[in-house]
PDB file of C-alpha atoms in Angstrom:
ATOM      1  CA  UNK A   1      41.681  18.352  74.133  1.00 72.00           C
ATOM      2  CA  UNK A   2      43.023  19.279  77.563  1.00 79.00           C
ATOM      3  CA  UNK A   3      45.019  22.500  77.814  1.00 80.00           C
ATOM      4  CA  UNK A   4      48.060  22.482  80.108  1.00 89.00           C
ATOM      5  CA  UNK A   5      49.376  25.978  80.698  1.00 92.00           C
ATOM      6  CA  UNK A   6      51.947  27.722  82.883  1.00 95.00           C
ATOM      7  CA  UNK A   7      51.921  31.496  83.165  1.00 95.00           C
ATOM      8  CA  UNK A   8      54.501  33.801  84.749  1.00 96.00           C
ATOM      9  CA  UNK A   9      54.875  37.534  85.201  1.00 95.00           C
ATOM     10  CA  UNK A  10      58.205  38.984  84.120  1.00 93.00           C
ATOM     11  CA  UNK A  11      59.674  42.458  84.543  1.00 86.00           C
ATOM     12  CA  UNK A  12      63.441  41.989  84.277  1.00 85.00           C
ATOM     13  CA  UNK A  13      63.737  41.863  80.493  1.00 88.00           C
ATOM     14  CA  UNK A  14      62.357  43.730  77.492  1.00 90.00           C
ATOM     15  CA  UNK A  15      60.102  41.847  75.097  1.00 90.00           C
ATOM     16  CA  UNK A  16      62.620  42.483  72.303  1.00 92.00           C
ATOM     17  CA  UNK A  17      65.437  40.792  74.290  1.00 93.00           C
ATOM     18  CA  UNK A  18      63.197  37.856  75.126  1.00 95.00           C
ATOM     19  CA  UNK A  19      62.086  37.459  71.496  1.00 95.00           C
ATOM     20  CA  UNK A  20      65.718  37.428  70.372  1.00 95.00           C
ATOM     21  CA  UNK A  21      66.547  34.707  72.921  1.00 95.00           C
ATOM     22  CA  UNK A  22      63.587  32.552  71.831  1.00 96.00           C
ATOM     23  CA  UNK A  23      64.561  32.782  68.151  1.00 96.00           C
ATOM     24  CA  UNK A  24      68.149  31.784  69.021  1.00 96.00           C
ATOM     25  CA  UNK A  25      66.853  28.730  70.908  1.00 95.00           C
ATOM     26  CA  UNK A  26      64.694  27.084  68.262  1.00 96.00           C
ATOM     27  CA  UNK A  27      61.386  28.901  68.597  1.00 97.00           C
ATOM     28  CA  UNK A  28      59.696  30.291  65.509  1.00 97.00           C
ATOM     29  CA  UNK A  29      57.796  33.561  65.701  1.00 96.00           C
ATOM     30  CA  UNK A  30      54.266  32.715  64.655  1.00 92.00           C
ATOM     31  CA  UNK A  31      52.412  36.023  64.715  1.00 93.00           C
ATOM     32  CA  UNK A  32      51.189  38.993  66.690  1.00 95.00           C
ATOM     33  CA  UNK A  33      47.569  38.962  67.826  1.00 96.00           C
ATOM     34  CA  UNK A  34      45.357  41.604  69.419  1.00 97.00           C
ATOM     35  CA  UNK A  35      42.625  39.980  71.516  1.00 97.00           C
ATOM     36  CA  UNK A  36      39.610  41.425  73.299  1.00 97.00           C
ATOM     37  CA  UNK A  37      38.068  38.846  75.606  1.00 97.00           C
ATOM     38  CA  UNK A  38      34.571  39.453  76.967  1.00 97.00           C
ATOM     39  CA  UNK A  39      33.738  37.196  79.927  1.00 97.00           C
ATOM     40  CA  UNK A  40      30.221  36.288  81.013  1.00 98.00           C
ATOM     41  CA  UNK A  41      28.628  34.896  84.147  1.00 97.00           C
ATOM     42  CA  UNK A  42      25.837  32.314  84.096  1.00 97.00           C
ATOM     43  CA  UNK A  43      22.364  33.453  85.257  1.00 96.00           C
ATOM     44  CA  UNK A  44      21.855  30.411  87.525  1.00 96.00           C
ATOM     45  CA  UNK A  45      25.349  29.601  88.804  1.00 95.00           C
ATOM     46  CA  UNK A  46      28.289  31.817  89.651  1.00 96.00           C
ATOM     47  CA  UNK A  47      31.335  30.922  87.524  1.00 95.00           C
ATOM     48  CA  UNK A  48      33.614  32.491  90.158  1.00 92.00           C
ATOM     49  CA  UNK A  49      32.381  29.822  92.577  1.00 94.00           C
ATOM     50  CA  UNK A  50      32.322  26.908  90.101  1.00 94.00           C
ATOM     51  CA  UNK A  51      35.713  27.907  88.568  1.00 92.00           C
ATOM     52  CA  UNK A  52      34.357  27.906  85.002  1.00 95.00           C
ATOM     53  CA  UNK A  53      34.520  30.559  82.307  1.00 96.00           C
ATOM     54  CA  UNK A  54      32.533  31.581  79.253  1.00 98.00           C
ATOM     55  CA  UNK A  55      34.344  33.920  76.893  1.00 98.00           C
ATOM     56  CA  UNK A  56      33.677  35.667  73.609  1.00 98.00           C
ATOM     57  CA  UNK A  57      36.898  36.653  71.882  1.00 97.00           C
ATOM     58  CA  UNK A  58      37.391  39.220  69.139  1.00 97.00           C
ATOM     59  CA  UNK A  59      40.776  38.615  67.567  1.00 96.00           C
ATOM     60  CA  UNK A  60      42.853  40.475  65.003  1.00 96.00           C
ATOM     61  CA  UNK A  61      45.817  38.499  63.653  1.00 93.00           C
ATOM     62  CA  UNK A  62      48.533  39.977  61.443  1.00 89.00           C
ATOM     63  CA  UNK A  63      47.400  40.329  57.815  1.00 87.00           C
ATOM     64  CA  UNK A  64      44.116  38.483  58.437  1.00 91.00           C
ATOM     65  CA  UNK A  65      40.440  39.317  58.753  1.00 93.00           C
ATOM     66  CA  UNK A  66      39.130  39.776  62.318  1.00 95.00           C
ATOM     67  CA  UNK A  67      37.728  36.582  63.837  1.00 96.00           C
ATOM     68  CA  UNK A  68      35.311  35.813  66.644  1.00 98.00           C
ATOM     69  CA  UNK A  69      35.275  32.806  68.996  1.00 98.00           C
ATOM     70  CA  UNK A  70      33.179  31.517  71.862  1.00 98.00           C
ATOM     71  CA  UNK A  71      34.969  29.407  74.474  1.00 97.00           C
ATOM     72  CA  UNK A  72      33.885  27.417  77.496  1.00 96.00           C
ATOM     73  CA  UNK A  73      36.584  26.605  80.077  1.00 93.00           C
ATOM     74  CA  UNK A  74      35.963  23.945  82.701  1.00 91.00           C
ATOM     75  CA  UNK A  75      37.242  23.579  86.235  1.00 90.00           C
ATOM     76  CA  UNK A  76      40.992  24.009  86.765  1.00 86.00           C
ATOM     77  CA  UNK A  77      42.720  20.843  88.040  1.00 82.00           C
ATOM     78  CA  UNK A  78      46.103  22.445  88.772  1.00 82.00           C
ATOM     79  CA  UNK A  79      47.442  24.547  91.617  1.00 80.00           C
ATOM     80  CA  UNK A  80      50.467  25.735  89.614  1.00 80.00           C
ATOM     81  CA  UNK A  81      49.052  26.519  86.198  1.00 79.00           C
ATOM     82  CA  UNK A  82      45.926  25.761  84.230  1.00 82.00           C
ATOM     83  CA  UNK A  83      44.645  22.285  83.355  1.00 83.00           C
ATOM     84  CA  UNK A  84      41.136  22.678  81.998  1.00 84.00           C
ATOM     85  CA  UNK A  85      38.708  21.236  79.521  1.00 87.00           C
ATOM     86  CA  UNK A  86      38.421  23.833  76.757  1.00 88.00           C
ATOM     87  CA  UNK A  87      35.685  23.846  74.122  1.00 93.00           C
ATOM     88  CA  UNK A  88      35.894  26.537  71.447  1.00 95.00           C
ATOM     89  CA  UNK A  89      34.267  27.333  68.132  1.00 98.00           C
ATOM     90  CA  UNK A  90      34.303  30.236  65.687  1.00 97.00           C
ATOM     91  CA  UNK A  91      31.560  32.854  65.481  1.00 97.00           C
ATOM     92  CA  UNK A  92      30.327  34.537  62.342  1.00 94.00           C
ATOM     93  CA  UNK A  93      28.574  37.339  64.250  1.00 96.00           C
ATOM     94  CA  UNK A  94      30.064  38.304  67.621  1.00 95.00           C
ATOM     95  CA  UNK A  95      27.536  41.070  68.373  1.00 96.00           C
ATOM     96  CA  UNK A  96      24.524  38.823  67.746  1.00 97.00           C
ATOM     97  CA  UNK A  97      26.058  36.112  69.953  1.00 97.00           C
ATOM     98  CA  UNK A  98      26.541  38.664  72.734  1.00 97.00           C
ATOM     99  CA  UNK A  99      22.888  39.713  72.335  1.00 98.00           C
ATOM    100  CA  UNK A 100      21.780  36.057  72.582  1.00 98.00           C
ATOM    101  CA  UNK A 101      23.760  35.548  75.803  1.00 98.00           C
ATOM    102  CA  UNK A 102      22.337  38.723  77.327  1.00 97.00           C
ATOM    103  CA  UNK A 103      18.790  37.727  76.312  1.00 98.00           C
ATOM    104  CA  UNK A 104      19.345  34.398  78.114  1.00 97.00           C
ATOM    105  CA  UNK A 105      20.398  36.206  81.301  1.00 98.00           C
ATOM    106  CA  UNK A 106      24.180  35.959  81.035  1.00 98.00           C
ATOM    107  CA  UNK A 107      25.913  39.068  82.363  1.00 97.00           C
ATOM    108  CA  UNK A 108      29.138  40.629  81.141  1.00 96.00           C
ATOM    109  CA  UNK A 109      31.693  40.670  83.987  1.00 96.00           C
ATOM    110  CA  UNK A 110      35.020  41.740  82.502  1.00 95.00           C
ATOM    111  CA  UNK A 111      37.018  42.695  79.428  1.00 95.00           C
ATOM    112  CA  UNK A 112      40.605  41.445  79.049  1.00 96.00           C
ATOM    113  CA  UNK A 113      42.553  43.368  76.394  1.00 95.00           C
ATOM    114  CA  UNK A 114      45.710  41.583  75.315  1.00 96.00           C
ATOM    115  CA  UNK A 115      48.563  42.255  72.866  1.00 97.00           C
ATOM    116  CA  UNK A 116      50.087  38.816  72.252  1.00 97.00           C
ATOM    117  CA  UNK A 117      53.096  37.614  70.261  1.00 97.00           C
ATOM    118  CA  UNK A 118      53.076  33.863  69.639  1.00 97.00           C
ATOM    119  CA  UNK A 119      56.095  31.574  69.255  1.00 97.00           C
ATOM    120  CA  UNK A 120      56.056  27.843  68.493  1.00 96.00           C
ATOM    121  CA  UNK A 121      58.510  24.996  68.971  1.00 95.00           C
ATOM    122  CA  UNK A 122      57.278  21.496  68.095  1.00 92.00           C
ATOM    123  CA  UNK A 123      54.025  21.038  70.051  1.00 93.00           C
ATOM    124  CA  UNK A 124      54.595  23.909  72.498  1.00 95.00           C
ATOM    125  CA  UNK A 125      53.153  27.388  72.092  1.00 96.00           C
ATOM    126  CA  UNK A 126      54.838  30.221  73.976  1.00 97.00           C
ATOM    127  CA  UNK A 127      53.121  33.606  74.167  1.00 97.00           C
ATOM    128  CA  UNK A 128      54.478  36.960  75.234  1.00 97.00           C
ATOM    129  CA  UNK A 129      51.507  38.944  76.509  1.00 97.00           C
ATOM    130  CA  UNK A 130      51.020  42.581  77.360  1.00 95.00           C
ATOM    131  CA  UNK A 131      47.800  43.088  79.277  1.00 94.00           C
ATOM    132  CA  UNK A 132      46.335  46.543  79.379  1.00 86.00           C
ATOM    133  CA  UNK A 133      46.645  47.857  82.928  1.00 86.00           C
ATOM    134  CA  UNK A 134      48.095  44.572  84.268  1.00 92.00           C
ATOM    135  CA  UNK A 135      51.642  44.024  82.940  1.00 92.00           C
ATOM    136  CA  UNK A 136      53.803  41.620  80.921  1.00 94.00           C
ATOM    137  CA  UNK A 137      53.440  37.847  81.093  1.00 96.00           C
ATOM    138  CA  UNK A 138      54.837  34.762  79.450  1.00 97.00           C
ATOM    139  CA  UNK A 139      52.438  31.880  78.863  1.00 96.00           C
ATOM    140  CA  UNK A 140      53.613  28.402  77.848  1.00 97.00           C
ATOM    141  CA  UNK A 141      51.017  25.864  76.796  1.00 94.00           C
ATOM    142  CA  UNK A 142      50.571  22.446  75.307  1.00 93.00           C
ATOM    143  CA  UNK A 143      47.460  20.483  74.374  1.00 87.00           C
ATOM    144  CA  UNK A 144      47.127  16.856  75.417  1.00 86.00           C
ATOM    145  CA  UNK A 145      44.375  14.437  74.338  1.00 82.00           C
ATOM    146  CA  UNK A 146      41.355  14.232  76.611  1.00 71.00           C
ATOM    147  CA  UNK A 147      40.689  10.719  77.899  1.00 62.00           C
ATOM    148  CA  UNK A 148      37.372   9.363  79.048  1.00 50.00           C
ATOM    149  CA  UNK A 149      36.674  10.289  82.697  1.00 50.00           C
ATOM    150  CA  UNK A 150      34.478   7.163  83.057  1.00 49.00           C
ATOM    151  CA  UNK A 151      37.342   4.659  82.974  1.00 43.00           C
ATOM    152  CA  UNK A 152      39.700   4.718  85.959  1.00 43.00           C
ATOM    153  CA  UNK A 153      42.674   3.526  83.866  1.00 46.00           C
ATOM    154  CA  UNK A 154      42.118   6.320  81.345  1.00 53.00           C
ATOM    155  CA  UNK A 155      41.652   8.824  84.145  1.00 60.00           C
ATOM    156  CA  UNK A 156      44.956   7.881  85.794  1.00 63.00           C
ATOM    157  CA  UNK A 157      46.713   7.895  82.404  1.00 64.00           C
ATOM    158  CA  UNK A 158      45.387  11.396  81.770  1.00 68.00           C
ATOM    159  CA  UNK A 159      46.563  12.569  85.216  1.00 73.00           C
ATOM    160  CA  UNK A 160      50.011  11.110  84.538  1.00 80.00           C
ATOM    161  CA  UNK A 161      50.138  12.763  81.118  1.00 86.00           C
ATOM    162  CA  UNK A 162      49.175  16.085  82.696  1.00 84.00           C
ATOM    163  CA  UNK A 163      51.855  15.829  85.400  1.00 88.00           C
ATOM    164  CA  UNK A 164      54.557  15.018  82.829  1.00 92.00           C
ATOM    165  CA  UNK A 165      53.444  17.875  80.573  1.00 92.00           C
ATOM    166  CA  UNK A 166      53.403  20.352  83.465  1.00 91.00           C
ATOM    167  CA  UNK A 167      56.949  19.273  84.433  1.00 93.00           C
ATOM    168  CA  UNK A 168      58.055  19.813  80.828  1.00 94.00           C
ATOM    169  CA  UNK A 169      56.608  23.333  80.763  1.00 95.00           C
ATOM    170  CA  UNK A 170      58.091  24.230  84.159  1.00 94.00           C
ATOM    171  CA  UNK A 171      61.526  23.026  82.987  1.00 94.00           C
ATOM    172  CA  UNK A 172      61.242  25.278  79.945  1.00 94.00           C
ATOM    173  CA  UNK A 173      60.288  28.227  82.139  1.00 93.00           C
ATOM    174  CA  UNK A 174      63.281  27.560  84.426  1.00 93.00           C
ATOM    175  CA  UNK A 175      65.585  27.927  81.413  1.00 93.00           C
ATOM    176  CA  UNK A 176      64.270  31.490  81.150  1.00 93.00           C
ATOM    177  CA  UNK A 177      65.497  32.398  84.641  1.00 91.00           C
ATOM    178  CA  UNK A 178      67.172  35.554  83.276  1.00 92.00           C
ATOM    179  CA  UNK A 179      63.711  37.163  83.024  1.00 93.00           C
ATOM    180  CA  UNK A 180      63.058  36.379  86.722  1.00 92.00           C
ATOM    181  CA  UNK A 181      59.680  34.744  86.054  1.00 94.00           C
ATOM    182  CA  UNK A 182      57.165  34.650  88.889  1.00 94.00           C
ATOM    183  CA  UNK A 183      54.609  31.886  88.332  1.00 94.00           C
ATOM    184  CA  UNK A 184      51.062  33.212  88.280  1.00 94.00           C
ATOM    185  CA  UNK A 185      48.391  30.543  88.933  1.00 91.00           C
ATOM    186  CA  UNK A 186      45.525  33.018  88.422  1.00 90.00           C
ATOM    187  CA  UNK A 187      43.864  33.434  85.037  1.00 91.00           C
ATOM    188  CA  UNK A 188      43.997  36.746  83.186  1.00 93.00           C
ATOM    189  CA  UNK A 189      40.318  37.160  84.021  1.00 93.00           C
ATOM    190  CA  UNK A 190      41.080  36.784  87.735  1.00 92.00           C
ATOM    191  CA  UNK A 191      43.918  39.313  87.470  1.00 93.00           C
ATOM    192  CA  UNK A 192      41.639  41.846  85.757  1.00 93.00           C
ATOM    193  CA  UNK A 193      38.869  41.261  88.313  1.00 91.00           C
ATOM    194  CA  UNK A 194      41.322  41.964  91.143  1.00 90.00           C
ATOM    195  CA  UNK A 195      42.110  45.356  89.607  1.00 85.00           C
ATOM    196  CA  UNK A 196      38.467  46.426  89.459  1.00 74.00           C
TER     197      UNK A 196
END
C-alpha cells in the first residue's frame, strides 16, 4: 500500500475543542496510543541523503498489550505531505530486534515520543498528536493501493490516484481552518532531528 499523508501544526485550539468538532462532523474516536519510535541509519548508506527511514516502534494502545513493529519507509514523492512506500510487520521481541540491527551496524539516530489520539471516518484516519518537546500536530492519512512501477499506464494511474487523494486530504484540512493549521512537509523524525 502507498501512504498519502498531510500533516499540519496547530496552536489556535485545544485538543478537547478539536475532538468535539471532529465527533460532531462524522468522525469516530478510535483510540489513544502512546508511541515510542526508534529510528536507525543504515551502515552503508545515509538515510538522510536517500530520504528513507527504518523505525522500530513500541506502542501502547488503550486496554491492550504493548506491541512492537518494524517499519521501512521509502522515498517521499510529495512536496506537500508524505507519499511513500511503507512496509511494516509486527515484532515479538523489540529488544532482540534492536540488538540484531546494532550487530549489523545500524545506528540509532533519534527517538520520537508521541501521544496520539486516532479518529476515523470511512477510509480516512485523522490523528491528533502531541510530540514531546515539539508541539501539537494534526495528521490526516489515507492508504491507496500500490501499482506496479514497471508499467507506465499503472505508474500514471498511481500518480493520478495520489494527486486526487492529496487534494481530498487538503480539502479536509481546509475545513479545519479555525485551528489555523500550518502544513508541515517534514516528518516527525526530521522535526526531532532539527531540535537536537
